[in-house]
Structure formats: structure tokens, C-alpha cells
Amino acid sequence: MSGSSGRERRIVTALFAAGLTTFASMYSAQALLPSLAAAFGVAPAQAALAVSLTTGFLALAIIPVSALSGRFGRTRVMVWSAAVSAGIGLLLPLAPTLDVLLAARAVQGITLAGVPAVAMAYLAEEVDAGRLGAAMGVYVSGTTLGGLTGRLIPAFALDHTSWRWAQAVIAVVGALCTVWFVRVLPASRGFRPSTSRGWGALPAQCRRPQLLALFALAFVLMGGFVSVYNYLGFRLLAEPFGLPASVAGLVFVLYLAGTVASTTAGRLADRFGRGPVLAGSVVLAAVGAALSLPDRLPLLLVGILLFTAGFFGAHAVASAWVGVAAVGGNRAAASSLYLFCYYLGSAVLGGLSGLVFARFGWAGLVAGVGVLLVLAGGAVVVVVRGERVASGVEVELVGAGR
């Protein structure tokens, strides 16, 4: 038992490092958006393509990469993904034009796909079901710290140097985290290679309303979250706040709320049930978004703190729920569809929100995010009802068996 516990600790540690390096690379451009807009003389929405293209191409690669992992192995795909994307990150500071930078970020999105596409399925196969919620929470907390690191380090560097050196620093950090991940990651034990459970397994996952609601939840929640963080820096740098870049970058420390919320939500879901924790997290995010509206810095910071905690709590619970609800036990197919919708929401809604922000400002952006959170609430209702129906069917089957 102790050997199994030690192996699970290594798994959780490795996936924490994987989340750290993947999300540091993915969102390193977000803190640089105002600098990129100034350096290349483009509008905020165009600069934001440095984030949207990465997540968009990652979304397109999620399902094919997940299918590849079903044939060649979870750990092999994750290791190659992390290593290649880290190498591309080291080349980004050399981009001579914005077009070249955006093209490189798009390619990096494809290579990044291997970790998020496989991580949830790997955890579900290797970790005991009774501890899966907590393990998933630790992985998600690693993604929050990666998001924090990827945003905060460049933000501080910008006060002393250009965006190129700021990007170089975070690329080196990402490479070091990749080495940590590769050295700690245990080989799969629960994985069985398959050539028939890739593309063909996807339609079945789309026929269950509960899973469709979870996929929709991923799309709207991630779209709203990225929309807020893409343009938060522009708001803090402009009047009435007028903060320096390094001080504005400190707002990303609020990502730590996501680190705490994701692990806490995972444990609470294991103890009290996924439905109440998921619903409470969405409500918390909505309250936080509303509090960010007034032009008062303390209230804005509290609002972003609550919004961040609510988002990551919901994501930790929903992502674990997908593995449990997967049709035919095919967690990889269900997880890949969830993540496809998750990152597609980031790319599509995160890009469109730039047009809303440009025309209607922060109030218009928050109103749009509010609509997305209302849709998220509707999705939660469908998910919870689906769970009750499934539980009722299970009880009936057990009774018939007796």
C-alpha cells in the first residue's frame, strides 16, 4: 500500500509540474499584450491573437493527440509535447515581426496539446477513484501556478527590459519545469494500448446530455475567464488607475486563489458531492465579475480574486466529473472533447471579447461575461439532473438484480 501511495504522490507531483510548464508557456503572452500592441503598433484585439491562436490551435490538436495517446501511450505523448513546446518557447524572443510571432505561437499551441489532452485520462487510469478528485485538484492547481508564473514573471521583467527578454526569461523557467516533469513522471500501469478507441469513440460521448452540458460549461467558463484576463492589463494601465506595468502585473498574484480553490473544490466534491460545489463555484465567479465593475481598485481586486477562485473551482470539479460520466468508461475520448471545448472557448470568446472591450469598455466586457455565466448556470442544472437520472437507473438495476 505504501508503494502504491508513493507512486501516486509521484504521479501527482509530475502532473503538477506538467500543469506548471504547460500553462506558463500557454499564457506567457497575456502579460505582454500591452507591450506587444505598443511595440508592433497594433490594436489590443490583434495583440491578443498571441493568446487566442495558441489556445485555438491547441483546441484543434486536442482530439487527434488524445487519439495518438490511445495508441502510443500517455506518458510518451506528454513527454514529447512538453519538450517540443519548451523548445519553441525558447525561440519566440527571436521573432522579427508580429506575424512570425503569431505563427510560432500557433505552432506552439499544437505542440502544447499533448499534456492537457492526456493528463486527465492518465490521472483517471493511474489514481484510485476515491482520491481522483483531490489528485485532479492538485493538477489544476499546477495549471493555476503555471498561469501565474507565465504572467507574473514577464510583467516584472517589462519594467527593466523589452518584451523579448521578458519572454526569454519565462521560456527558460518553462524549460526547467519540463525537465522536472520528465524526471518525475512514472510510466503508465493502467493504460492499455488501443487502435479502435480514438476517433470512433467520440460520437458516443456526444449522445449523453450530461456530458454535452459539461462540454458547454467548459466552453463558456473558459471563454469568460480568458476574456477578463486578456484585457485586465489594459484596464489597469489606463485611467483612472494608470498603474505601472510591474504593479499591474501583480494582479496575476490573484491566480493563487485558483490554486487554493481548485484543490479545495476537489476535496469538497469528494466529500459533499460534485453538484453543490460546481454550482457554488459558478455563483462565486458571477459575484466576482460584478464586483469588478466600479472604478475602485480594492473592489476590483476582490472581484477578480472571487472570479478566479470560482472559475478554477468549477473547472476542477467539472474536469473530474467528465472522467466519471464518460460513456463506456472511455475517459480519454470524453476528456479530449471537454478540453476541445475548453480551449475553443478561450480562442473564440477570448478573441470576440476584444471587439466588445474596444467598443463598450470594461462594463461591456463584464456584461458579456455575465451572460456566459448565466449559460454556465443552465449547464450546471443539466449536469446535476443527469447525475440524478443516472443514479436512479443504477438503483433500479441493482433492485432488479436482487
Short mmCIF file of C-alpha atoms in Angstrom, two decimals:
data_model
loop_
_atom_site.label_atom_id
_atom_site.label_comp_id
_atom_site.label_asym_id
_atom_site.label_seq_id
_atom_site.Cartn_x
_atom_site.Cartn_y
_atom_site.Cartn_z
CA MET A 1 0.00 0.00 0.00
CA SER A 2 2.83 2.36 0.84
CA GLY A 3 4.43 1.66 -2.52
CA SER A 4 1.17 2.50 -4.26
CA SER A 5 0.82 5.68 -2.21
CA GLY A 6 4.38 6.70 -3.07
CA ARG A 7 3.73 6.12 -6.75
CA GLU A 8 0.55 8.19 -6.60
CA ARG A 9 2.49 11.01 -4.97
CA ARG A 10 4.99 10.91 -7.85
CA ILE A 11 2.12 10.94 -10.34
CA VAL A 12 0.51 13.95 -8.70
CA THR A 13 3.86 15.76 -8.41
CA ALA A 14 4.69 15.11 -12.06
CA LEU A 15 1.29 16.29 -13.26
CA PHE A 16 1.62 19.38 -11.06
CA ALA A 17 4.90 20.16 -12.87
CA ALA A 18 3.23 19.41 -16.21
CA GLY A 19 0.45 21.87 -15.48
CA LEU A 20 3.02 24.42 -14.38
CA THR A 21 5.16 24.29 -17.54
CA THR A 22 2.23 23.96 -19.97
CA PHE A 23 0.25 26.91 -18.67
CA ALA A 24 3.29 29.10 -18.12
CA SER A 25 4.07 28.65 -21.81
CA MET A 26 0.48 28.96 -22.95
CA TYR A 27 -0.29 32.24 -21.19
CA SER A 28 3.11 33.92 -21.07
CA ALA A 29 1.95 36.25 -23.85
CA GLN A 30 -1.01 37.52 -21.84
CA ALA A 31 1.04 39.81 -19.60
CA LEU A 32 2.90 41.02 -22.71
CA LEU A 33 -0.19 42.08 -24.67
CA PRO A 34 0.02 45.84 -23.93
CA SER A 35 3.76 45.77 -24.77
CA LEU A 36 3.16 43.81 -27.98
CA ALA A 37 0.44 46.26 -29.03
CA ALA A 38 2.84 49.16 -28.45
CA ALA A 39 5.90 47.51 -29.98
CA PHE A 40 4.17 46.49 -33.21
CA GLY A 41 1.65 49.35 -33.37
CA VAL A 42 -1.49 47.21 -33.36
CA ALA A 43 -4.85 47.25 -31.57
CA PRO A 44 -5.39 45.24 -28.35
CA ALA A 45 -7.61 42.70 -30.15
CA GLN A 46 -4.84 41.99 -32.69
CA ALA A 47 -2.18 41.65 -30.00
CA ALA A 48 -4.50 39.25 -28.15
CA LEU A 49 -4.10 36.81 -31.07
CA ALA A 50 -0.84 35.82 -29.37
CA VAL A 51 -3.07 34.09 -26.82
CA SER A 52 -6.10 33.18 -28.95
CA LEU A 53 -4.11 31.49 -31.72
CA THR A 54 -2.24 29.35 -29.21
CA THR A 55 -5.38 28.16 -27.47
CA GLY A 56 -7.28 27.83 -30.74
CA PHE A 57 -4.72 25.54 -32.37
CA LEU A 58 -4.35 23.67 -29.11
CA ALA A 59 -8.11 23.04 -29.20
CA LEU A 60 -7.86 21.69 -32.76
CA ALA A 61 -5.00 19.38 -31.76
CA ILE A 62 -6.58 18.07 -28.55
CA ILE A 63 -8.66 15.28 -30.09
CA PRO A 64 -6.04 13.96 -32.58
CA VAL A 65 -3.36 13.98 -29.87
CA SER A 66 -5.67 12.19 -27.46
CA ALA A 67 -6.26 9.51 -30.11
CA LEU A 68 -2.50 9.18 -30.59
CA SER A 69 -2.05 8.69 -26.85
CA GLY A 70 -4.51 5.80 -27.02
CA ARG A 71 -2.17 4.07 -29.43
CA PHE A 72 1.34 5.12 -28.36
CA GLY A 73 0.90 5.69 -24.64
CA ARG A 74 0.01 8.53 -22.28
CA THR A 75 3.46 9.24 -20.90
CA ARG A 76 5.21 9.22 -24.28
CA VAL A 77 2.82 11.80 -25.71
CA MET A 78 3.03 14.05 -22.65
CA VAL A 79 6.83 13.97 -22.57
CA TRP A 80 7.22 14.81 -26.27
CA SER A 81 4.60 17.53 -26.04
CA ALA A 82 6.26 19.26 -23.09
CA ALA A 83 9.75 19.01 -24.59
CA VAL A 84 8.92 20.34 -28.07
CA SER A 85 6.76 23.20 -26.79
CA ALA A 86 9.53 24.24 -24.39
CA GLY A 87 11.95 24.34 -27.32
CA ILE A 88 9.61 26.56 -29.34
CA GLY A 89 9.23 28.84 -26.34
CA LEU A 90 12.98 29.43 -26.29
CA LEU A 91 12.79 30.62 -29.93
CA LEU A 92 9.87 33.06 -29.50
CA PRO A 93 12.01 36.05 -28.40
CA LEU A 94 13.80 35.91 -31.77
CA ALA A 95 10.63 36.56 -33.80
CA PRO A 96 11.36 39.55 -36.11
CA THR A 97 7.71 40.53 -36.74
CA LEU A 98 4.33 40.10 -35.11
CA ASP A 99 3.23 37.76 -37.91
CA VAL A 100 6.17 35.45 -37.24
CA LEU A 101 5.48 35.57 -33.51
CA LEU A 102 1.81 34.70 -34.05
CA ALA A 103 2.71 31.83 -36.37
CA ALA A 104 5.14 30.43 -33.80
CA ARG A 105 2.53 30.76 -31.05
CA ALA A 106 0.06 28.84 -33.22
CA VAL A 107 2.57 26.00 -33.72
CA GLN A 108 3.32 26.04 -30.01
CA GLY A 109 -0.39 25.60 -29.34
CA ILE A 110 -0.33 22.37 -31.36
CA THR A 111 2.69 21.03 -29.52
CA LEU A 112 1.30 22.03 -26.13
CA ALA A 113 -1.82 19.92 -26.69
CA GLY A 114 -0.24 16.67 -25.55
CA VAL A 115 -0.23 17.45 -21.84
CA PRO A 116 -3.77 18.74 -21.29
CA ALA A 117 -5.18 16.21 -23.79
CA VAL A 118 -3.76 13.27 -21.87
CA ALA A 119 -3.29 14.40 -18.25
CA MET A 120 -6.88 13.88 -17.08
CA ALA A 121 -7.12 10.43 -18.68
CA TYR A 122 -3.73 9.48 -17.23
CA LEU A 123 -4.83 10.50 -13.73
CA ALA A 124 -8.14 8.64 -14.05
CA GLU A 125 -6.28 5.47 -15.09
CA GLU A 126 -3.49 5.64 -12.50
CA VAL A 127 -5.11 7.12 -9.35
CA ASP A 128 -7.66 5.40 -7.11
CA ALA A 129 -11.20 6.68 -7.78
CA GLY A 130 -11.64 7.76 -4.15
CA ARG A 131 -8.66 10.10 -4.45
CA LEU A 132 -9.21 11.22 -8.03
CA GLY A 133 -10.94 14.49 -7.11
CA ALA A 134 -8.08 15.57 -4.88
CA ALA A 135 -5.47 14.48 -7.46
CA MET A 136 -7.28 16.38 -10.22
CA GLY A 137 -7.39 19.40 -7.92
CA VAL A 138 -3.60 19.30 -7.50
CA TYR A 139 -3.12 19.09 -11.27
CA VAL A 140 -5.44 22.05 -11.81
CA SER A 141 -3.57 23.93 -9.07
CA GLY A 142 -0.40 23.35 -11.07
CA THR A 143 -2.08 24.91 -14.08
CA THR A 144 -3.04 27.94 -11.98
CA LEU A 145 0.53 28.37 -10.73
CA GLY A 146 1.72 27.98 -14.31
CA GLY A 147 -0.69 30.67 -15.39
CA LEU A 148 0.53 32.86 -12.54
CA THR A 149 4.21 32.26 -13.32
CA GLY A 150 3.70 32.78 -17.04
CA ARG A 151 2.03 36.13 -16.44
CA LEU A 152 3.86 37.47 -13.41
CA ILE A 153 7.49 36.93 -14.41
CA PRO A 154 7.16 38.73 -17.78
CA ALA A 155 5.17 41.52 -16.13
CA PHE A 156 8.01 42.21 -13.69
CA ALA A 157 10.64 41.90 -16.41
CA LEU A 158 8.90 44.52 -18.56
CA ASP A 159 9.85 47.29 -16.13
CA HIS A 160 13.52 46.63 -16.86
CA THR A 161 13.68 45.33 -20.42
CA SER A 162 11.74 44.64 -23.63
CA TRP A 163 9.07 42.03 -24.28
CA ARG A 164 11.72 39.85 -25.94
CA TRP A 165 13.80 39.45 -22.80
CA ALA A 166 10.65 39.06 -20.72
CA GLN A 167 9.57 36.20 -22.97
CA ALA A 168 13.06 34.68 -22.81
CA VAL A 169 13.00 34.57 -19.01
CA ILE A 170 9.68 32.74 -18.82
CA ALA A 171 10.79 30.36 -21.60
CA VAL A 172 13.81 29.31 -19.50
CA VAL A 173 11.57 28.77 -16.47
CA GLY A 174 9.24 26.63 -18.58
CA ALA A 175 12.15 24.54 -19.85
CA LEU A 176 13.34 23.86 -16.30
CA CYS A 177 9.84 22.79 -15.23
CA THR A 178 9.73 20.47 -18.22
CA VAL A 179 12.90 18.74 -17.06
CA TRP A 180 11.33 18.33 -13.60
CA PHE A 181 8.19 16.82 -15.10
CA VAL A 182 10.06 14.35 -17.32
CA ARG A 183 12.30 13.14 -14.49
CA VAL A 184 9.45 12.51 -12.02
CA LEU A 185 6.69 11.11 -14.29
CA PRO A 186 6.07 7.35 -13.66
CA ALA A 187 5.27 5.02 -16.52
CA SER A 188 1.64 4.04 -17.04
CA ARG A 189 0.23 0.93 -15.40
CA GLY A 190 -3.49 1.30 -16.01
CA PHE A 191 -3.12 2.14 -19.71
CA ARG A 192 -3.90 -0.43 -22.39
CA PRO A 193 -2.97 0.45 -25.99
CA SER A 194 -5.90 0.59 -28.40
CA THR A 195 -6.32 1.38 -32.08
CA SER A 196 -10.11 1.35 -32.02
CA ARG A 197 -11.00 3.80 -29.23
CA GLY A 198 -9.82 7.05 -30.78
CA TRP A 199 -11.99 8.87 -33.32
CA GLY A 200 -14.68 6.18 -33.23
CA ALA A 201 -15.29 6.66 -29.52
CA LEU A 202 -16.15 10.37 -29.83
CA PRO A 203 -19.76 10.22 -31.12
CA ALA A 204 -20.90 8.14 -28.14
CA GLN A 205 -19.68 10.83 -25.75
CA CYS A 206 -21.85 13.40 -27.55
CA ARG A 207 -25.07 11.46 -27.10
CA ARG A 208 -25.29 11.90 -23.33
CA PRO A 209 -26.87 15.24 -22.29
CA GLN A 210 -24.85 15.33 -19.09
CA LEU A 211 -21.57 15.24 -21.00
CA LEU A 212 -22.78 17.77 -23.56
CA ALA A 213 -23.62 20.11 -20.69
CA LEU A 214 -20.13 19.66 -19.23
CA PHE A 215 -18.62 20.43 -22.64
CA ALA A 216 -20.77 23.58 -22.92
CA LEU A 217 -19.76 24.55 -19.40
CA ALA A 218 -16.09 24.31 -20.35
CA PHE A 219 -16.64 26.50 -23.43
CA VAL A 220 -18.42 29.38 -21.69
CA LEU A 221 -16.42 29.35 -18.46
CA MET A 222 -13.03 29.37 -20.14
CA GLY A 223 -14.19 31.94 -22.70
CA GLY A 224 -15.27 34.28 -19.93
CA PHE A 225 -12.16 33.71 -17.86
CA VAL A 226 -9.71 34.42 -20.68
CA SER A 227 -11.74 37.46 -21.72
CA VAL A 228 -11.30 39.01 -18.28
CA TYR A 229 -7.57 38.34 -18.03
CA ASN A 230 -6.78 39.29 -21.65
CA TYR A 231 -7.96 42.86 -21.13
CA LEU A 232 -7.50 43.37 -17.41
CA GLY A 233 -3.96 44.64 -18.01
CA PHE A 234 -5.21 47.26 -20.48
CA ARG A 235 -7.72 48.48 -17.91
CA LEU A 236 -5.17 48.75 -15.11
CA LEU A 237 -2.65 50.61 -17.27
CA ALA A 238 -5.27 53.15 -18.41
CA GLU A 239 -7.09 55.81 -16.39
CA PRO A 240 -8.46 56.03 -13.76
CA PHE A 241 -5.88 53.57 -12.42
CA GLY A 242 -2.81 54.34 -14.55
CA LEU A 243 -0.64 51.69 -12.91
CA PRO A 244 2.96 50.89 -13.99
CA ALA A 245 3.37 47.59 -15.84
CA SER A 246 5.02 45.80 -12.91
CA VAL A 247 2.35 46.95 -10.46
CA ALA A 248 -0.43 46.00 -12.88
CA GLY A 249 1.25 42.63 -13.28
CA LEU A 250 0.84 42.00 -9.57
CA VAL A 251 -2.86 41.40 -10.21
CA PHE A 252 -1.86 37.98 -11.53
CA VAL A 253 -0.94 37.03 -7.96
CA LEU A 254 -4.69 36.57 -7.63
CA TYR A 255 -4.16 33.36 -9.58
CA LEU A 256 -3.15 31.88 -6.24
CA ALA A 257 -6.85 31.98 -5.39
CA GLY A 258 -7.29 29.48 -8.21
CA THR A 259 -4.56 27.26 -6.79
CA VAL A 260 -6.31 27.11 -3.42
CA ALA A 261 -9.81 26.90 -4.89
CA SER A 262 -9.04 24.02 -7.26
CA THR A 263 -7.54 21.78 -4.57
CA THR A 264 -10.23 22.75 -2.06
CA ALA A 265 -13.05 22.21 -4.55
CA GLY A 266 -11.69 18.76 -5.43
CA ARG A 267 -11.67 17.70 -1.78
CA LEU A 268 -15.11 19.21 -1.10
CA ALA A 269 -16.54 17.43 -4.14
CA ASP A 270 -15.17 14.09 -2.88
CA ARG A 271 -16.81 14.77 0.50
CA PHE A 272 -20.09 16.58 -0.21
CA GLY A 273 -20.81 15.82 -3.85
CA ARG A 274 -19.87 17.44 -7.14
CA GLY A 275 -23.18 19.22 -7.83
CA PRO A 276 -23.26 21.66 -4.90
CA VAL A 277 -19.58 22.53 -5.26
CA LEU A 278 -19.88 23.11 -9.02
CA ALA A 279 -22.96 25.33 -8.62
CA GLY A 280 -21.37 27.30 -5.78
CA SER A 281 -18.23 27.90 -7.83
CA VAL A 282 -20.19 29.36 -10.75
CA VAL A 283 -22.12 31.66 -8.40
CA LEU A 284 -18.85 32.79 -6.81
CA ALA A 285 -17.43 33.67 -10.23
CA ALA A 286 -20.54 35.71 -11.06
CA VAL A 287 -20.28 37.68 -7.80
CA GLY A 288 -16.62 38.38 -8.50
CA ALA A 289 -17.32 39.63 -12.02
CA ALA A 290 -19.96 42.05 -10.71
CA LEU A 291 -17.61 43.41 -8.05
CA SER A 292 -15.01 44.28 -10.71
CA LEU A 293 -17.27 46.90 -12.31
CA PRO A 294 -16.68 50.01 -10.09
CA ASP A 295 -13.56 52.08 -10.73
CA ARG A 296 -12.23 51.35 -7.27
CA LEU A 297 -9.03 49.35 -7.15
CA PRO A 298 -9.66 47.45 -3.86
CA LEU A 299 -13.11 46.37 -5.03
CA LEU A 300 -11.75 45.40 -8.44
CA LEU A 301 -9.08 43.22 -6.84
CA VAL A 302 -11.58 41.48 -4.55
CA GLY A 303 -13.82 40.89 -7.54
CA ILE A 304 -11.04 39.34 -9.64
CA LEU A 305 -10.00 37.22 -6.64
CA LEU A 306 -13.50 35.76 -6.28
CA PHE A 307 -13.93 35.39 -10.03
CA THR A 308 -10.65 33.46 -10.28
CA ALA A 309 -11.48 31.21 -7.33
CA GLY A 310 -14.92 30.45 -8.73
CA PHE A 311 -13.62 29.64 -12.19
CA PHE A 312 -10.90 27.25 -11.05
CA GLY A 313 -13.16 25.58 -8.51
CA ALA A 314 -15.70 24.91 -11.25
CA HIS A 315 -13.04 23.65 -13.66
CA ALA A 316 -11.54 21.25 -11.11
CA VAL A 317 -14.94 19.71 -10.35
CA ALA A 318 -16.19 19.61 -13.94
CA SER A 319 -13.00 18.08 -15.34
CA ALA A 320 -13.09 15.26 -12.78
CA TRP A 321 -16.83 14.77 -13.45
CA VAL A 322 -16.14 14.20 -17.15
CA GLY A 323 -13.98 11.18 -16.33
CA VAL A 324 -16.72 9.72 -14.14
CA ALA A 325 -19.52 10.33 -16.67
CA ALA A 326 -17.60 9.07 -19.71
CA VAL A 327 -19.65 6.69 -21.88
CA GLY A 328 -18.26 3.17 -21.85
CA GLY A 329 -15.53 4.19 -19.46
CA ASN A 330 -13.67 5.92 -22.30
CA ARG A 331 -12.20 8.75 -20.24
CA ALA A 332 -9.69 9.79 -22.88
CA ALA A 333 -12.36 10.48 -25.51
CA ALA A 334 -14.60 12.34 -23.06
CA SER A 335 -11.70 14.36 -21.64
CA SER A 336 -10.46 15.31 -25.10
CA LEU A 337 -13.89 16.65 -26.06
CA TYR A 338 -14.12 18.58 -22.80
CA LEU A 339 -10.73 20.16 -23.40
CA PHE A 340 -11.52 20.83 -27.06
CA CYS A 341 -14.50 22.91 -25.93
CA TYR A 342 -12.46 24.45 -23.10
CA TYR A 343 -9.72 25.82 -25.34
CA LEU A 344 -12.08 26.60 -28.20
CA GLY A 345 -13.94 28.85 -25.77
CA SER A 346 -10.65 30.54 -24.91
CA ALA A 347 -9.84 31.16 -28.57
CA VAL A 348 -13.27 32.14 -29.90
CA LEU A 349 -14.77 34.03 -26.97
CA GLY A 350 -11.41 35.44 -25.88
CA GLY A 351 -10.97 36.87 -29.37
CA LEU A 352 -14.50 38.22 -29.77
CA SER A 353 -14.37 39.87 -26.37
CA GLY A 354 -11.63 42.15 -27.71
CA LEU A 355 -14.18 43.71 -30.05
CA VAL A 356 -16.61 44.16 -27.15
CA PHE A 357 -13.89 45.72 -24.98
CA ALA A 358 -12.84 48.10 -27.76
CA ARG A 359 -16.39 49.38 -28.24
CA PHE A 360 -18.01 49.18 -24.80
CA GLY A 361 -15.08 49.13 -22.39
CA TRP A 362 -14.82 47.11 -19.20
CA ALA A 363 -18.55 47.38 -18.38
CA GLY A 364 -19.47 45.84 -21.75
CA LEU A 365 -16.89 43.09 -21.29
CA VAL A 366 -18.24 42.20 -17.83
CA ALA A 367 -21.80 42.21 -19.16
CA GLY A 368 -20.77 39.70 -21.81
CA VAL A 369 -19.05 37.54 -19.21
CA GLY A 370 -22.22 37.74 -17.10
CA VAL A 371 -24.23 36.27 -19.98
CA LEU A 372 -21.71 33.44 -20.25
CA LEU A 373 -22.03 32.71 -16.52
CA VAL A 374 -25.82 32.55 -16.81
CA LEU A 375 -25.36 29.96 -19.57
CA ALA A 376 -22.92 28.14 -17.30
CA GLY A 377 -25.59 28.01 -14.59
CA GLY A 378 -28.01 26.40 -17.03
CA ALA A 379 -25.37 23.82 -17.94
CA VAL A 380 -24.84 23.00 -14.26
CA VAL A 381 -28.59 22.29 -13.88
CA VAL A 382 -28.45 19.83 -16.80
CA VAL A 383 -25.35 18.13 -15.38
CA VAL A 384 -26.88 17.67 -11.92
CA ARG A 385 -30.15 16.36 -13.34
CA GLY A 386 -28.21 13.92 -15.48
CA GLU A 387 -26.42 12.62 -12.40
CA ARG A 388 -29.73 12.08 -10.62
CA VAL A 389 -31.17 10.20 -13.59
CA ALA A 390 -28.05 8.01 -13.82
CA SER A 391 -28.22 7.29 -10.07
CA GLY A 392 -31.90 6.37 -10.36
CA VAL A 393 -31.22 3.95 -13.20
CA GLU A 394 -28.40 2.36 -11.21
CA VAL A 395 -30.68 1.87 -8.20
CA GLU A 396 -33.35 0.27 -10.41
CA LEU A 397 -30.78 -2.10 -11.91
CA VAL A 398 -29.50 -3.11 -8.50
CA GLY A 399 -33.06 -3.74 -7.32
CA ALA A 400 -33.78 -5.86 -10.39
CA GLY A 401 -30.61 -7.84 -9.77
CA ARG A 402 -31.82 -8.75 -6.31
#
